[in-house]
PDB file of C-alpha atoms in Angstrom:
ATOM      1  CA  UNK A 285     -28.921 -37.352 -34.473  1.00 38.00           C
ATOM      2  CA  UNK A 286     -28.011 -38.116 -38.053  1.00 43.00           C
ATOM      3  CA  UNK A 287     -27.664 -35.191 -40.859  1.00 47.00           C
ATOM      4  CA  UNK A 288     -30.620 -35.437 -43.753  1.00 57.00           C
ATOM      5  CA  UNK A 289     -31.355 -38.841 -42.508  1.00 52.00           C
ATOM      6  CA  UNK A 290     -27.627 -40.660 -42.776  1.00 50.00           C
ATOM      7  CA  UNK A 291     -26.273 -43.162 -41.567  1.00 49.00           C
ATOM      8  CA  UNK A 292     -24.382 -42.296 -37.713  1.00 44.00           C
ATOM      9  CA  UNK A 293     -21.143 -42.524 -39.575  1.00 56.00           C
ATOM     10  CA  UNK A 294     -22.081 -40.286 -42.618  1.00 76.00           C
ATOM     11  CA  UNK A 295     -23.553 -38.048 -39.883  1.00 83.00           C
ATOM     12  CA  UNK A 296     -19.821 -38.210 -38.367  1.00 86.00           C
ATOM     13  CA  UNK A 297     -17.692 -37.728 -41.639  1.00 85.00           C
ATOM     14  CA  UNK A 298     -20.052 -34.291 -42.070  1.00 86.00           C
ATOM     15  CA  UNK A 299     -19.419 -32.967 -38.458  1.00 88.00           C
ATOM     16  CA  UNK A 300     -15.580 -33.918 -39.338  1.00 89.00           C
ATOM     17  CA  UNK A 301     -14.839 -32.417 -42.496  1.00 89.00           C
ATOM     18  CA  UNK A 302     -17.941 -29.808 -43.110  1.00 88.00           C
ATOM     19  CA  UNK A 303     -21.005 -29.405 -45.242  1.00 92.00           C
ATOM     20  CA  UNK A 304     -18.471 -28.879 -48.302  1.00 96.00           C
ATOM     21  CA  UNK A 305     -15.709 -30.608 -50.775  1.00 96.00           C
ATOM     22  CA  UNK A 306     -13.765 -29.445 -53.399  1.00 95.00           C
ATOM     23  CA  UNK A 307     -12.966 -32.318 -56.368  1.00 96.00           C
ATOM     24  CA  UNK A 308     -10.320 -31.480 -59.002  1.00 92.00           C
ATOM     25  CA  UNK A 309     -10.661 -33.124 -62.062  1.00 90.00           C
ATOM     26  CA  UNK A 310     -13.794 -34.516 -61.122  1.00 92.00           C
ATOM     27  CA  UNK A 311     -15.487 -34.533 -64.577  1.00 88.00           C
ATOM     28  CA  UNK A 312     -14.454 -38.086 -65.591  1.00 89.00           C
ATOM     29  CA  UNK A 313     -12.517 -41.478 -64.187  1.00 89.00           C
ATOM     30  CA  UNK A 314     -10.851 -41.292 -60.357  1.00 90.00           C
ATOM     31  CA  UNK A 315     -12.269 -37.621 -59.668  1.00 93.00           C
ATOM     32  CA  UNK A 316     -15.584 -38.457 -60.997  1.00 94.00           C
ATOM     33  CA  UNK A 317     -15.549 -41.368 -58.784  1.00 94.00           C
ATOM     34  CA  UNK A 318     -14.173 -39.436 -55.339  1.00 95.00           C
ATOM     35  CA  UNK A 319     -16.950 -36.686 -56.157  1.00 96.00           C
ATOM     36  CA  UNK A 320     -19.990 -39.446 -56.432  1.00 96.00           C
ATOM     37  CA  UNK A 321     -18.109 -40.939 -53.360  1.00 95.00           C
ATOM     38  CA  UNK A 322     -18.412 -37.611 -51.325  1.00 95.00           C
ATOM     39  CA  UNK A 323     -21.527 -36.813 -53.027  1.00 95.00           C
ATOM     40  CA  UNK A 324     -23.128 -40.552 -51.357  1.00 93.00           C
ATOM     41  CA  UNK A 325     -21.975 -39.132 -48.063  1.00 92.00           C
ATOM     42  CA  UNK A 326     -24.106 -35.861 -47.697  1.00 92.00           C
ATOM     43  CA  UNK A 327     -20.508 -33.505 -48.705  1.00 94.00           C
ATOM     44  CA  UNK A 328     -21.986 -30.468 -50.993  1.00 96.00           C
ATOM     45  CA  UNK A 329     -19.404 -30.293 -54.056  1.00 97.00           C
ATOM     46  CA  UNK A 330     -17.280 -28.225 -56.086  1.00 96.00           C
ATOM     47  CA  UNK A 331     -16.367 -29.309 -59.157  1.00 96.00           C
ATOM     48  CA  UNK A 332     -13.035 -28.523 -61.312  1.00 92.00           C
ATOM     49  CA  UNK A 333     -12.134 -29.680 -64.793  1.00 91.00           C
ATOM     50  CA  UNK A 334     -11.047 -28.088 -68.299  1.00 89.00           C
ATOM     51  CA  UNK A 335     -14.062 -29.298 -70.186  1.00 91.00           C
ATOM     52  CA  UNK A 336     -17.448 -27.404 -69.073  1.00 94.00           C
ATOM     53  CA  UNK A 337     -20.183 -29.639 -70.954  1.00 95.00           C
ATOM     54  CA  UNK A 338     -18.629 -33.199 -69.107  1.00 94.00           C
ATOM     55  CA  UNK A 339     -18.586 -31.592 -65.746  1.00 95.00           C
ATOM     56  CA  UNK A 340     -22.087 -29.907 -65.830  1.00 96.00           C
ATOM     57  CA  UNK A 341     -23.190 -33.119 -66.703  1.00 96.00           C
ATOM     58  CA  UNK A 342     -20.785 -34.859 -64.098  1.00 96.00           C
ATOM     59  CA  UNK A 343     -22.776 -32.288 -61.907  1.00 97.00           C
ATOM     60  CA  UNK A 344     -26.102 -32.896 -63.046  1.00 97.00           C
ATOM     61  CA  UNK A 345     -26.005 -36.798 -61.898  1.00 97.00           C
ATOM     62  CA  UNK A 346     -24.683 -36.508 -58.274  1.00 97.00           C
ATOM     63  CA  UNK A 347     -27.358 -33.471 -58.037  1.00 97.00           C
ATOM     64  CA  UNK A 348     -30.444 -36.072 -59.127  1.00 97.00           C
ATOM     65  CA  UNK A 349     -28.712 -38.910 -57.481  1.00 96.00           C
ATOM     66  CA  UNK A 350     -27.626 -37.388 -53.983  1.00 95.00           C
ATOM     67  CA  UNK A 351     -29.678 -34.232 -53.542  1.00 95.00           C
ATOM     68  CA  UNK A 352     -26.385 -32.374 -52.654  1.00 95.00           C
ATOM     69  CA  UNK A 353     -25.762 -28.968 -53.673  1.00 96.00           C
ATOM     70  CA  UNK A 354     -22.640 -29.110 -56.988  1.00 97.00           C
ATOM     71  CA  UNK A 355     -20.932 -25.830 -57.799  1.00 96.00           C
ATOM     72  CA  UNK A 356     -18.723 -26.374 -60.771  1.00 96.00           C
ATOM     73  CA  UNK A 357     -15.798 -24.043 -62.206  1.00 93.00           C
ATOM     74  CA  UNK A 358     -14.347 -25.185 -65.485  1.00 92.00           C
ATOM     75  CA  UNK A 359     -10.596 -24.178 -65.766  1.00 87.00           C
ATOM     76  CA  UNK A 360      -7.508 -25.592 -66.868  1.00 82.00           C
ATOM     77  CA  UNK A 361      -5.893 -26.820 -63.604  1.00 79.00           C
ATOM     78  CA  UNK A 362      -2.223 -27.069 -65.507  1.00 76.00           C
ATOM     79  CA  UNK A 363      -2.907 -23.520 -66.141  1.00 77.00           C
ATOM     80  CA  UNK A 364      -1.305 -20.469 -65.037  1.00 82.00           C
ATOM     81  CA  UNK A 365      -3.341 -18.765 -62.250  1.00 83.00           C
ATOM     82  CA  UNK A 366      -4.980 -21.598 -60.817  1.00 80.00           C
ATOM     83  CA  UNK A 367      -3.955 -20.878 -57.241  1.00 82.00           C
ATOM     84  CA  UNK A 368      -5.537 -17.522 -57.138  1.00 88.00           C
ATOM     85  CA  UNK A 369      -8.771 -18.546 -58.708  1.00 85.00           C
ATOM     86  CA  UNK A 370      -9.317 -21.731 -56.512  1.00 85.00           C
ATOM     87  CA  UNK A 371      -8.754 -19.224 -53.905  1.00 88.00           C
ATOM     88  CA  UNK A 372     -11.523 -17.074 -54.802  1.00 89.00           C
ATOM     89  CA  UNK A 373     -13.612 -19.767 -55.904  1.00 88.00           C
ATOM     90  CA  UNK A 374     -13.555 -21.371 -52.393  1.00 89.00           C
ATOM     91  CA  UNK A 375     -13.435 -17.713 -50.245  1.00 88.00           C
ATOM     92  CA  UNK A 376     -17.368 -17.734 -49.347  1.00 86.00           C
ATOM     93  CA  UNK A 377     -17.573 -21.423 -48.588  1.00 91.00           C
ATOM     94  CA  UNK A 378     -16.114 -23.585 -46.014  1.00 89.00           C
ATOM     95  CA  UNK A 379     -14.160 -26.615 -47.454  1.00 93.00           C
ATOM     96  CA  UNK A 380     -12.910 -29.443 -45.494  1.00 93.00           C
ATOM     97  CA  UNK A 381     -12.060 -32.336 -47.909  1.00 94.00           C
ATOM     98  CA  UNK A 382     -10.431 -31.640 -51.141  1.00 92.00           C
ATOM     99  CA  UNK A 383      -9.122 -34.365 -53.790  1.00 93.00           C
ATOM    100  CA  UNK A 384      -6.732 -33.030 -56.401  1.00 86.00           C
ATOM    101  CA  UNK A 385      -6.926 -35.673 -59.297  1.00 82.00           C
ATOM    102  CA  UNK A 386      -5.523 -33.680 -62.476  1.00 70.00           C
ATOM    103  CA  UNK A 387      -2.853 -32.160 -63.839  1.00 58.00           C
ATOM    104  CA  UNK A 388       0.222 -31.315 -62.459  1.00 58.00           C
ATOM    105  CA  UNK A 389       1.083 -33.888 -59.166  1.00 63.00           C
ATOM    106  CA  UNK A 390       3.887 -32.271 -57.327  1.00 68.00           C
ATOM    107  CA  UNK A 391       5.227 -34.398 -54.347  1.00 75.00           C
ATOM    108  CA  UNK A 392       5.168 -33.905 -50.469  1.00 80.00           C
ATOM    109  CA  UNK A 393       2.469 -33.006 -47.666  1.00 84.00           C
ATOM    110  CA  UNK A 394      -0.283 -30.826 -49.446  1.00 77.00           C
ATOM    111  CA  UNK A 395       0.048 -27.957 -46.233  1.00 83.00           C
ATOM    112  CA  UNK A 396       3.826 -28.172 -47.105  1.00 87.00           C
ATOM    113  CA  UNK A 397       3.554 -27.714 -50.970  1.00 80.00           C
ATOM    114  CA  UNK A 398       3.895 -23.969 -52.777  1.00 81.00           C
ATOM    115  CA  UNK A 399       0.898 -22.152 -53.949  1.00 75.00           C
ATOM    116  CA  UNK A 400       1.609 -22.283 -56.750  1.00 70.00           C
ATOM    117  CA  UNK A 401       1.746 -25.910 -57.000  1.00 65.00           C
TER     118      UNK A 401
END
């Protein structure tokens, strides 16, 4: 039985990857575009970008357009501690899909890479 009245394969893509997905750099441009993308498929969000006022209002849209819950966490993603405070961001939910569209863009598979990176 479909999820919230989706499509089968929405109702798929959720069993497969969880009610939640974390976009980085999602206030503008490609990760704007991946979060409306998720957003059109039932995924609850969390948002990351520097710039607070664009991704609230990033937020704001996919909320009135999709009816999906959108956490967002402004930080500087070059910045120095962003490992530790993704991982606290992300601790109480359960995210299975996560774009990284800012920043730094080290090479190699994403299980593989250093925290830090």
């Amino acid at each position: 039985m479909p999820t919230r009245g989706l499509p089968v394969s929405d109702d798929a893509f959720l069993r497969r990857y969880g009610s939640w997905a974390l976009v980085a750099g999602a206030s503008e441009g490609l990760g704007a575009a991946w979060a409306e993308a998720l957003a059109s498929r039932g995924l609850n969000l969390l948002l990351f970008a520097r710039r607070p006022e664009v991704l609230e209002s990033t937020a704001a849209a996919l909320r009135a357009r999709h009816g999906v819950e959108v956490r967002t966490h402004a930080f500087d993603l070059a910045g120095e501690g962003f490992g530790p405070e993704l991982e606290r961001v992300v601790d109480e939910l359960e995210v299975g899909f996560g774009v990284f569209n800012a920043a730094h863009a080290p090479r190699g598979q994403f299980l593989d890479l250093a925290l830090a990176d």
